[in-house]
Coordinates of C-alpha atoms in Angstrom, one line a residue:
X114 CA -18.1 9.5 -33.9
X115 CA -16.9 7.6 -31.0
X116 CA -12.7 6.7 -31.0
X117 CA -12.9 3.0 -31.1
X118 CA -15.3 3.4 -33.9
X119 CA -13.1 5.6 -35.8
X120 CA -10.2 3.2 -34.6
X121 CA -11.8 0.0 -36.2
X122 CA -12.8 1.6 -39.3
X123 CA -9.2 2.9 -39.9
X124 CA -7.7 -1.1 -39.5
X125 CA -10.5 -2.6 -41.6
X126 CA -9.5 0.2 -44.2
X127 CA -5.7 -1.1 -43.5
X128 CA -6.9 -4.8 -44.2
X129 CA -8.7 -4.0 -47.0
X130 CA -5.7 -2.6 -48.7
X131 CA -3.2 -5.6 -47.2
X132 CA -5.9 -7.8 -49.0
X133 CA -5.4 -5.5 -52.3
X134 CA -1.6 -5.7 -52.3
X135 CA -1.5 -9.1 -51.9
X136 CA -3.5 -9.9 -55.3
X137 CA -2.1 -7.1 -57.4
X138 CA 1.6 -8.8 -56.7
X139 CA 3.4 -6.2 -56.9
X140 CA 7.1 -6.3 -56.7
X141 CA 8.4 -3.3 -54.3
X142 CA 5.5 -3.6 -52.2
X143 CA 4.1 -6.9 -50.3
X144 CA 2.0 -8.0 -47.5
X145 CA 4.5 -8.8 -44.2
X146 CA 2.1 -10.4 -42.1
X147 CA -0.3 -7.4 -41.4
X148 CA 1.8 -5.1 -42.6
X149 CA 3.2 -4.2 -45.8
X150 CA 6.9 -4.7 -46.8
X151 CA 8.0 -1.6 -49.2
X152 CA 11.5 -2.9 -50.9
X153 CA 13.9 -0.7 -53.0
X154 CA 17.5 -1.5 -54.2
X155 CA 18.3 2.5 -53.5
X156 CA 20.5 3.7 -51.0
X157 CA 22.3 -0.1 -50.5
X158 CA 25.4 1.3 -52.6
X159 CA 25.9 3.8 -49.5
X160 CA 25.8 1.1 -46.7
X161 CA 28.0 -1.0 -48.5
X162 CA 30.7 1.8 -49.3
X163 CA 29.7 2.7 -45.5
X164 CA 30.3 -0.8 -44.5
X165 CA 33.6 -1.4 -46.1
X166 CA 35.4 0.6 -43.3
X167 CA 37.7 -1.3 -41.4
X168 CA 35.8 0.0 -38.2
X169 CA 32.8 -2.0 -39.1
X170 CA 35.4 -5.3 -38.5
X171 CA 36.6 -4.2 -35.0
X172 CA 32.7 -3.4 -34.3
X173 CA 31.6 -7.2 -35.6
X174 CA 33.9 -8.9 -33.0
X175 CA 32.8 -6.1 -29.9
X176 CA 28.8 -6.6 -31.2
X177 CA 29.8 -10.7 -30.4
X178 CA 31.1 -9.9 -26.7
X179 CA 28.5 -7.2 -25.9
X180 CA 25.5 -9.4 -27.5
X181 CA 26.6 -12.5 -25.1
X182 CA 27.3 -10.6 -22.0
X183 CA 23.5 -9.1 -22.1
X184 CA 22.1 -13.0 -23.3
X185 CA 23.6 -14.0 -20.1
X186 CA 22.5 -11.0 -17.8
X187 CA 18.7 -11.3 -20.0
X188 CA 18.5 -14.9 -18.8
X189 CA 19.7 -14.6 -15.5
X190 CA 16.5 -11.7 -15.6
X191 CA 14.2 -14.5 -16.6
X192 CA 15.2 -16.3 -14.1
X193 CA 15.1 -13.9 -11.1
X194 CA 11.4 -13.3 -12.6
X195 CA 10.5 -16.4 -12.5
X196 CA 11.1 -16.9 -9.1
X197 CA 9.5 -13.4 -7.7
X198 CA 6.3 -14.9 -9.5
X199 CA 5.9 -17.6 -7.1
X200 CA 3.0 -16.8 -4.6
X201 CA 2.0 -13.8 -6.1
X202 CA -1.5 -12.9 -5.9
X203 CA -3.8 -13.5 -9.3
X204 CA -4.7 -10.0 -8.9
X205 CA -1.0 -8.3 -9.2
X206 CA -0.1 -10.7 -12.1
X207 CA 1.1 -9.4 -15.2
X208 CA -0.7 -8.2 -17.7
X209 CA 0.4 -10.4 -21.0
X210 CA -0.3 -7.0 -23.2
X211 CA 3.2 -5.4 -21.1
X212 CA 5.1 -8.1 -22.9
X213 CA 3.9 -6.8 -26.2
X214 CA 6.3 -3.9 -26.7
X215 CA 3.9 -2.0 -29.2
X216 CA 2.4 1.3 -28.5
X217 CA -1.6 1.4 -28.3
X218 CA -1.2 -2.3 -27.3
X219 CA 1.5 -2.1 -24.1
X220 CA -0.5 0.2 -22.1
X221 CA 2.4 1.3 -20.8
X222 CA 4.5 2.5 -23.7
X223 CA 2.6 5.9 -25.5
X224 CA 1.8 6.4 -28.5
X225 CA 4.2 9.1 -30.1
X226 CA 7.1 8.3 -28.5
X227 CA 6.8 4.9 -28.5
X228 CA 6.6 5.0 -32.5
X229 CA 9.1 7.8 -32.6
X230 CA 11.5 5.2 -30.8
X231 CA 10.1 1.8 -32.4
X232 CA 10.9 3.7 -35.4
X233 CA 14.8 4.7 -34.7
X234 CA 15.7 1.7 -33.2
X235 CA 14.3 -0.9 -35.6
X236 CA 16.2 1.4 -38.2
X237 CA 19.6 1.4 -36.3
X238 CA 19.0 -2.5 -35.9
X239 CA 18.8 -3.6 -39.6
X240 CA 21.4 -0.5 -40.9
X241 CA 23.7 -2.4 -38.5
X242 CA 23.4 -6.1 -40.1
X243 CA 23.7 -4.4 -43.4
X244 CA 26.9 -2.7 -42.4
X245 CA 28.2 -5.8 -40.7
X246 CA 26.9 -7.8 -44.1
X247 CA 28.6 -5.5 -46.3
X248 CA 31.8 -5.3 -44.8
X249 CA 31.8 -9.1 -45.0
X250 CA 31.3 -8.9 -48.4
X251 CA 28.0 -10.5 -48.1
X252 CA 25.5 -8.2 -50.8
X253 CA 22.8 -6.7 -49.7
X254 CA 19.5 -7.8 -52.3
X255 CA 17.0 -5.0 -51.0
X256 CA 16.5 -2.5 -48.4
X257 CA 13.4 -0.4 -46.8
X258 CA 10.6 0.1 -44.7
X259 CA 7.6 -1.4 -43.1
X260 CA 4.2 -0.2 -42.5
X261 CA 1.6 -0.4 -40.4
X262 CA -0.9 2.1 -40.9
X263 CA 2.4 4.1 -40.2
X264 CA 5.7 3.4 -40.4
X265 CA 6.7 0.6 -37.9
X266 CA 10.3 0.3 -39.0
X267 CA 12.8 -0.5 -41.3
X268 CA 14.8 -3.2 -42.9
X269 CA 18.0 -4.5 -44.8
X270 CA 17.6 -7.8 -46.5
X271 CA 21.4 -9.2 -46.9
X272 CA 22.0 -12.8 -49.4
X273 CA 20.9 -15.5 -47.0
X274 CA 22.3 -17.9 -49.1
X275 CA 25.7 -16.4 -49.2
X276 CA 25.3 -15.2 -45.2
X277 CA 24.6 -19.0 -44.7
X278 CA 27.2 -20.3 -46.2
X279 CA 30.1 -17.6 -44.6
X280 CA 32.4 -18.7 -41.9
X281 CA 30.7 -18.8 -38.5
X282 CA 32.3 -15.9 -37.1
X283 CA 31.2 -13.6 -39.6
X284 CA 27.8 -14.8 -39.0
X285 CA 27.7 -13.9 -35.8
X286 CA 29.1 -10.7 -36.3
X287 CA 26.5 -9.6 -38.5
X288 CA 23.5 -11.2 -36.2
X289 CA 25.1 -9.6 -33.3
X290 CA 25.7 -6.4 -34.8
X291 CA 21.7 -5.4 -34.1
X292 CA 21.3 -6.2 -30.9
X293 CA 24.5 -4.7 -29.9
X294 CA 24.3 -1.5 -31.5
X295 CA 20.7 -1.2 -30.2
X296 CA 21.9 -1.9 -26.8
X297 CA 25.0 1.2 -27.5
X298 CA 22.2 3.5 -28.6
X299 CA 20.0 2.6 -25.3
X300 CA 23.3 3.5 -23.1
X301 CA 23.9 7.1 -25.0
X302 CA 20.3 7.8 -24.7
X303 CA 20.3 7.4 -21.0
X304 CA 23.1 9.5 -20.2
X305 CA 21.5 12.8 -22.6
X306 CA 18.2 11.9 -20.5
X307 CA 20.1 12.2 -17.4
X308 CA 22.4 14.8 -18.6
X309 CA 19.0 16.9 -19.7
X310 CA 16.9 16.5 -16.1
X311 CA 20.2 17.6 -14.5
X312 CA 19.6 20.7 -15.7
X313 CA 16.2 21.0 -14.1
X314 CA 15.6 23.3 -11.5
X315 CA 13.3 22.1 -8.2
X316 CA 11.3 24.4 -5.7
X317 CA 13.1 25.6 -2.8
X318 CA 10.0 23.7 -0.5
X319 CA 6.9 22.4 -0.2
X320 CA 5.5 18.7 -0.9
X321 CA 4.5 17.8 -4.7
X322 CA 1.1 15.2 -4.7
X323 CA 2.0 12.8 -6.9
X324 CA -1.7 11.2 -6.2
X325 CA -4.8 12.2 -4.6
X326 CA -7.9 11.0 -4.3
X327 CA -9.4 14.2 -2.8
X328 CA -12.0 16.3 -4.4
X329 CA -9.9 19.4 -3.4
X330 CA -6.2 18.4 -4.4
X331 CA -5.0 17.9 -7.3
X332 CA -1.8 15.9 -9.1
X333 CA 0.6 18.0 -9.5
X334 CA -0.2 20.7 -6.6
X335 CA 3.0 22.1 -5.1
X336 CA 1.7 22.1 -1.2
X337 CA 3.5 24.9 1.2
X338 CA 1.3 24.6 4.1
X339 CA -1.1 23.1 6.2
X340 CA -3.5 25.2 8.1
X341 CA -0.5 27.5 8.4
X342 CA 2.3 24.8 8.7
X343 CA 4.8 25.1 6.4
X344 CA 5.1 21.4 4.9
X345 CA 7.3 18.8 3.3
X346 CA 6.6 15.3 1.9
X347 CA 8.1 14.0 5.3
X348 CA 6.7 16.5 7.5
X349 CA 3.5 15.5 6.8
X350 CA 3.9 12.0 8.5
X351 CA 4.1 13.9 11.5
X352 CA 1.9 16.8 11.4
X353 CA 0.0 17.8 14.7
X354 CA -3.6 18.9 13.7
X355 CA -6.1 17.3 15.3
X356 CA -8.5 14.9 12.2
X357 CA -11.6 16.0 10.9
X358 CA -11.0 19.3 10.7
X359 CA -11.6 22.2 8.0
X360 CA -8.4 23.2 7.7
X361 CA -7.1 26.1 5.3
X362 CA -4.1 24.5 2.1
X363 CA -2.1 27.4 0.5
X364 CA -0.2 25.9 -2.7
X365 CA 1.1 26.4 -5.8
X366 CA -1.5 25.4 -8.8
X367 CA -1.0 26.0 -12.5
X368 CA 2.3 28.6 -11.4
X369 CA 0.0 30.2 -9.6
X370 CA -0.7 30.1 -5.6
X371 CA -4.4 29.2 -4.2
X372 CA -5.8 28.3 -1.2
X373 CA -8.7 25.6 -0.7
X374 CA -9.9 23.7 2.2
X375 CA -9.8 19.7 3.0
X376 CA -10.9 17.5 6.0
X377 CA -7.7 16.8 7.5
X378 CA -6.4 13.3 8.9
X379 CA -5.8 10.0 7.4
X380 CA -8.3 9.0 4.7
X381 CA -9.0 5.4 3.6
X382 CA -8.1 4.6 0.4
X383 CA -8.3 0.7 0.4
X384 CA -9.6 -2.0 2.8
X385 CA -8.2 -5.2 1.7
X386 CA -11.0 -8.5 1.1
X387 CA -10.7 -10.8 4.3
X388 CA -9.3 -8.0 6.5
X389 CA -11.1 -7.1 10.1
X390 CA -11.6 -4.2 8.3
X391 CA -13.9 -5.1 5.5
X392 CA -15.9 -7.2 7.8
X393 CA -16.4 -4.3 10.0
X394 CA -17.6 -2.4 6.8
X395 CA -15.1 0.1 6.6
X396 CA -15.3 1.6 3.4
X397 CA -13.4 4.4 1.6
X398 CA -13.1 8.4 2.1
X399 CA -13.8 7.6 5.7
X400 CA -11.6 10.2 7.8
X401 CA -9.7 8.1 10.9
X402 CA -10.4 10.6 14.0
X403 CA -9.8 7.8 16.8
X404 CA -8.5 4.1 18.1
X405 CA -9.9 3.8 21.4
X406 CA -10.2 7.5 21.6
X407 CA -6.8 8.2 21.0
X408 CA -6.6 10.4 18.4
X409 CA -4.8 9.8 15.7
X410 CA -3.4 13.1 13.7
X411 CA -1.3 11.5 11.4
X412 CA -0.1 8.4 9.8
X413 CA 3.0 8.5 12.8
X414 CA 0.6 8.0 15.4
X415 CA -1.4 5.3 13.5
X416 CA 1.9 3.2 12.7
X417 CA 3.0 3.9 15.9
X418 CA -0.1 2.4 17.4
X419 CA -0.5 -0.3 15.9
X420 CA 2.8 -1.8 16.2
X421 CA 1.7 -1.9 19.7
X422 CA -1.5 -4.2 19.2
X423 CA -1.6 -8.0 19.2
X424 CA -3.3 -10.6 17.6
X425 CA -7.0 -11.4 18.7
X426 CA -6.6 -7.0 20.1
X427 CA -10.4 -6.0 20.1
X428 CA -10.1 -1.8 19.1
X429 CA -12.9 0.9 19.0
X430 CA -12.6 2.9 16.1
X431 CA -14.4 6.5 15.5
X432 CA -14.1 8.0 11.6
X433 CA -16.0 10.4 10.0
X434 CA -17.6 10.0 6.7
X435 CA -19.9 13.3 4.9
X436 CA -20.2 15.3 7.9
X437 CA -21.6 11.7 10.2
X438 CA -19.7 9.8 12.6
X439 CA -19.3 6.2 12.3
X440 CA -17.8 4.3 15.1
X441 CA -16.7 0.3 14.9
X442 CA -15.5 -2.4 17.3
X443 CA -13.2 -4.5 15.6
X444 CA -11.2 -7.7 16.3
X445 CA -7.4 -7.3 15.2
X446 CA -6.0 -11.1 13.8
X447 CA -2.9 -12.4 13.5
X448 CA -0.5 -10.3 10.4
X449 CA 1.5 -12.8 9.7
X450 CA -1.1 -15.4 9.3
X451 CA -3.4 -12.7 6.9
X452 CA -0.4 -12.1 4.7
X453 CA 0.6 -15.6 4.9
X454 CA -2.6 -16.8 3.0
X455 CA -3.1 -13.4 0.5
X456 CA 0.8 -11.9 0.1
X457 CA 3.5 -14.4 0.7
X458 CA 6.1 -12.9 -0.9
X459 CA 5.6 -9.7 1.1
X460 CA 5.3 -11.4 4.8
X461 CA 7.5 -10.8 7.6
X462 CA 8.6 -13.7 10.4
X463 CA 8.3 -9.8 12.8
X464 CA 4.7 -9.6 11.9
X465 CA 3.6 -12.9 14.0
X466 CA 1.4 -12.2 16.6
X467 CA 0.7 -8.5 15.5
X468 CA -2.5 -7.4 15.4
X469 CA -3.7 -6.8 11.5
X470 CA -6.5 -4.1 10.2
X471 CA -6.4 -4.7 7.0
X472 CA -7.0 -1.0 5.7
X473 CA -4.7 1.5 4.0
X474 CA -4.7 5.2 4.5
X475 CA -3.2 8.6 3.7
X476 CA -3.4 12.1 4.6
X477 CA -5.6 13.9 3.3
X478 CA -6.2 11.3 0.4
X479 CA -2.7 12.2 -1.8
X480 CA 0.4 11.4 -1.7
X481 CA 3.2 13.3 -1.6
X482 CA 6.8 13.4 -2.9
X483 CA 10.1 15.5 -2.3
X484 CA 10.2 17.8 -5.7
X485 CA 13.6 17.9 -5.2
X486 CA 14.2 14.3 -4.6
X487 CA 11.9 13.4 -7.9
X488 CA 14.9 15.3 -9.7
X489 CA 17.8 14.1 -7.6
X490 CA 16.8 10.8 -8.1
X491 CA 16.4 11.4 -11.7
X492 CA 19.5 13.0 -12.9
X493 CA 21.9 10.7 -10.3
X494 CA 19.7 7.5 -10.5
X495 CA 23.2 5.4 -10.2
X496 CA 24.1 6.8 -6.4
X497 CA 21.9 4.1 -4.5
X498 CA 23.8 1.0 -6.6
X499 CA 24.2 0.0 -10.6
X500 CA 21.3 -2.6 -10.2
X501 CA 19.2 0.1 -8.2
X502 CA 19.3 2.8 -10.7
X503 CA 18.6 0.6 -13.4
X504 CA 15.3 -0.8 -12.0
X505 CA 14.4 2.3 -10.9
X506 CA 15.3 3.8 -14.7
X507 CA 13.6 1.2 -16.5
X508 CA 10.3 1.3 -14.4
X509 CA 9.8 5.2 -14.7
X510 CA 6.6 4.2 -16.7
X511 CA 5.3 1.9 -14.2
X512 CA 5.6 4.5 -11.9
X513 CA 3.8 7.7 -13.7
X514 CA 7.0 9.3 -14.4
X515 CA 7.2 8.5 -18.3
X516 CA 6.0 10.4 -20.2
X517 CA 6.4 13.1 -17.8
X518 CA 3.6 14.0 -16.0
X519 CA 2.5 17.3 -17.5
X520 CA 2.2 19.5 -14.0
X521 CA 6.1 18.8 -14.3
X522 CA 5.9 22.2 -16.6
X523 CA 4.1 24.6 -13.7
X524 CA 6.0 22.6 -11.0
X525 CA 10.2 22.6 -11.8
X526 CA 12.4 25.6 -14.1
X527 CA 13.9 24.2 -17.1
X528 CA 16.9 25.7 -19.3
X529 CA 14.2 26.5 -22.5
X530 CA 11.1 26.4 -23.0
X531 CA 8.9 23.2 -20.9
X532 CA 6.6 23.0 -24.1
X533 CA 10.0 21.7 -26.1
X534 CA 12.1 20.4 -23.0
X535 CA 9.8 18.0 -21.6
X536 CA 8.6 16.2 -25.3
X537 CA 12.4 16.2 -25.9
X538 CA 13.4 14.6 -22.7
X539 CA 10.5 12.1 -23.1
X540 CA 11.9 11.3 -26.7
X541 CA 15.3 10.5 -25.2
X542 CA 13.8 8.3 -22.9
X543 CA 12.1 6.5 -24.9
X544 CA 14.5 6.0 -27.4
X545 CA 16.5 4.7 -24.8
X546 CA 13.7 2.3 -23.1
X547 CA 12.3 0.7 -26.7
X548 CA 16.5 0.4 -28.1
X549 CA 17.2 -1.5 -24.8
X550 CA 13.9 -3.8 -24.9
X551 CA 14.8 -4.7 -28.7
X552 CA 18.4 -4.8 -28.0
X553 CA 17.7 -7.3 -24.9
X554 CA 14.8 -9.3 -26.7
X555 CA 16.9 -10.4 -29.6
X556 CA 19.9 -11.0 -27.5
X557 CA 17.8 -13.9 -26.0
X558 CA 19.1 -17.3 -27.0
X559 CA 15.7 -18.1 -28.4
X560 CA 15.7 -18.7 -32.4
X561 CA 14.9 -17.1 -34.7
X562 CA 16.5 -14.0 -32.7
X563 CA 19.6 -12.8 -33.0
X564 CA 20.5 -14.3 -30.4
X565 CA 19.7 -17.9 -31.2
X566 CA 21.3 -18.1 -33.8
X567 CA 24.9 -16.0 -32.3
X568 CA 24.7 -18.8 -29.6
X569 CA 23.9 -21.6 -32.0
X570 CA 27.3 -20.9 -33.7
X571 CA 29.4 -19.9 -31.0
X572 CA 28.3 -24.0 -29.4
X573 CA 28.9 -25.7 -32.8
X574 CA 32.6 -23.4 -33.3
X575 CA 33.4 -24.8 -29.8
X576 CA 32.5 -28.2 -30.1
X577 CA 34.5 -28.4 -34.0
X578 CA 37.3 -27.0 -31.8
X579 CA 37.4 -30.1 -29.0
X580 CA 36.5 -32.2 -32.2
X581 CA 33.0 -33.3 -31.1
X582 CA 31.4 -35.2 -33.7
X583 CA 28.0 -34.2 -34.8
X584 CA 28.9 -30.8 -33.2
X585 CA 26.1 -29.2 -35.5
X586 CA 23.5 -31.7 -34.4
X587 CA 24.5 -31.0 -31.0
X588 CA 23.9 -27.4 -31.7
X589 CA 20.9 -27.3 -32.9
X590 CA 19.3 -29.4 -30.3
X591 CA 20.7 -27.0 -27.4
X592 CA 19.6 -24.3 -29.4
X593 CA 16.3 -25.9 -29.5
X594 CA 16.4 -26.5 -26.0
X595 CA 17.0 -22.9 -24.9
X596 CA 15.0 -21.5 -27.2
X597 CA 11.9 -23.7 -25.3
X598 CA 13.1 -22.9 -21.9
X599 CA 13.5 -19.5 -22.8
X600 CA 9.8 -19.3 -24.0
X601 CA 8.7 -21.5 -20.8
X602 CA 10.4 -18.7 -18.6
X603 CA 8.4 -15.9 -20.1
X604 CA 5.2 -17.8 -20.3
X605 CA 5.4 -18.9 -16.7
X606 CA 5.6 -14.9 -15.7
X607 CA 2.1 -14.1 -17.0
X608 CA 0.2 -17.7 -16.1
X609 CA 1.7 -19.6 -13.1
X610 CA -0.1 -16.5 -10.9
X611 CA -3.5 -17.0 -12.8
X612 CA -3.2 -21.1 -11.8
X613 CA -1.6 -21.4 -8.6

């Protein structure tokens, strides 16, 4: 039976039993939206013994600071976003399912871990509002879990009507207290993730393919030489082997060493719409041998001469494709002028009056990393700048690196076993990536989030402080107001490129 059949009949059997619940009525189970709600009064007497420490008090007023520091820096995000949107193509736009942070819908965030994750940090969210709640002295009615065809999360259901009607700063101790403690959890996270790939060992040499689009190589080869060239990732930019030829790979496959055979030169892996190139014809897997019989071993030389062309250049281009050779004349244009009409954001003021192909190649079809930067960057992600290392952290699934690739097991020496040192890093991750999401998303100043409403009574304190009259009409309307612009700012991400 194919998956998405097997998929579809297992949430119509969900629905059907959402329906069921719903008439039956029962009272420790309920529908929540599509997914069920399963209440008990067990286990609150522990949280609010737990909750009664005076640590819980220090924690409340830290939770306020730390939630407002992060609504600030999450805004300031939106805002940067917002901005590296304009001009960018329809086709590199966001995908609105990335914003999604569920697994099997974000197509970036796996299953398993992601639920694993989802799962301790939606827990650690609600245990902390019904910490903060009972030491408060505000009585927690129910506590539990919630499921979607597995569980989703968790949750601790404090008195509203007594929470409403506490002094302000204890309610924003206790909306502050998730966020905060899921933003803690993220930071502790990283540093076992970082403290675990430290202890990762890296070959000695060679260059690891981290892509290839060659029949012959694969992800995750460990290359040692060309046609008996010892190689690196670098070396290869400027490797002297004539192109087209048969040349003899020894590398390291599986923890085992092989030898196969590729064409070698630069390979075309993309020939970009409206480029000199398409409307030469130039298609992919052709094998560059030539400019104006020059030949050109390696993506040095090709850089090197094209920096040298001009705009309105004409060129006479020789590439081999299955064994034939294919020769074009081709008409360079203007680079600057090509990316100012397809790639704004990435165009140059130096590329005026360069010539412009239009076509994207690598060696041999792959590309290759440093195995040993891979790790150094890894466990010291923080030694290029704060702001680096944290894009570079959070985007590890953008990039292929999270989950780990599984060639990661043949490819680098761990402390234990890779079949438990890789899931367990990948859980530490994750736990750290989902806690931070949740712990930023409901720092937002967008109601009903945490973080609307932390903000909605930190305005209204201030203003019954300078004796503003109205000071709670006047915070609910600037509430309102961010809460719109902080919707407007997300929305704009995912369809200003799909209308400009």
């Amino acid at each position: 039976m194919p998956w998405l059949t097997i998929i579809l009949l297992i949430f119509l059997f969900w629905f059907l039993i959402i329906l069921y619940v719903s008439k039956k009525k029962y009272r420790i189970i309920r529908p929540y939206g599509p997914a069920l709600m399963i209440s008990t009064t067990r286990g609150k007497d522990y949280i609010e013994k737990w909750g009664k420490k005076s640590f819980w008090s220090k924690y409340g007023l830290f939770s306020i600071v730390l939630t407002l520091i992060f609504m600030v820096l999450t805004m300031a995000l939106l805002f940067w976003e917002a901005i590296l949107v304009i001009g960018l193509p329809k086709s590199l736009a966001p995908s609105p399912l990335a914003a999604i942070g569920l697994p099997g819908i974000n197509p970036f965030i796996p299953i398993t871990y992601g639920i694993v994750a989802i799962i301790v940090a939606v827990v650690l969210h609600e245990l902390s509002h019904g910490l903060q709640s009972a030491n408060n002295d505000i009585n927690i009615k129910s506590m539990g879990i919630l499921l979607f065809i597995v569980p989703i999360g968790a949750f601790v259901e404090p008195d509203e009507e007594k929470l409403t009607k506490s002094k302000r700063k204890i309610r924003m101790k206790v909306f502050s207290a998730g966020p905060s403690t899921n933003i803690v959890v993220s930071f502790v996270f990283l540093v076992l993730f970082i403290l675990m790939v430290s202890l990762v060992s890296s070959p000695s040499n060679g260059a690891l393919v981290t892509y290839s689009g060659n029949q012959s190589i694969k992800t995750g080869d460990l290359l040692l030489s060309i046609d008996g060239i010892n190689v690196t990732s670098s070396s290869i930019n400027y490797i002297n082997i004539d192109p087209g030829k048969l040349v003899p790979l020894n590398l390291i496959r599986d923890s085992s060493i092989k030898q196969i055979y590729s064409i070698s030169g630069l390979w075309v892996n993309n020939v970009l719409q409206g480029s000199p190139a398409y409307s030469a014809g130039i298609k992919d897997g052709e094998v560059l041998i030539s400019i104006n019989n020059i030949l050109i071993r390696n993506y040095s030389y090709f850089n090197s001469f094209m920096e040298n062309t001009t705009a309105g250049e004409n060129i006479f281009l020789h590439f081999i494709f299955n064994g034939k050779d294919l020769y074009y004349n081709v008409t360079l244009i203007d680079k600057y002028k090509f990316y100012e009409n397809y790639y704004p954001n990435y165009n140059s003021p130096s590329y005026k009056g360069k010539g412009f192909l239009g076509v994207s190649m690598a060696y041999m079809n792959s590309t290759f990393s440093d195995p040993k930067g891979i790790i150094s960057m890894l466990s010291n992600p923080f030694s290029g700048g704060i702001l680096q290392g944290f894009i570079f952290i959070i985007t590890l699934p953008f990039i292929g690196l999270s989950p780990f690739p599984s060639y990661f097991q043949s490819v680098y020496l761990t402390p234990f076993s890779p079949i438990l040192f890789w899931p367990i890093a990948n859980i530490f991750y994750w736990i750290f990536w989902i806690n931070l999401m949740l712990g930023l998303t409901n720092a937002l100043p967008l109601l009903p989030l945490d973080g609307g409403y932390v903000l909605k009574d930190m305005i209204s304190g201030l203003l019954e402080r300078y004796k503003v009259m109205k000071n709670e009409s006047i915070a609910n309307g600037v509430s309102i107001a961010l809460s719109l612009l902080v919707l407007f700012l997300i929305l704009w991400q995912f369809i200003y490129p799909r209308i400009f």
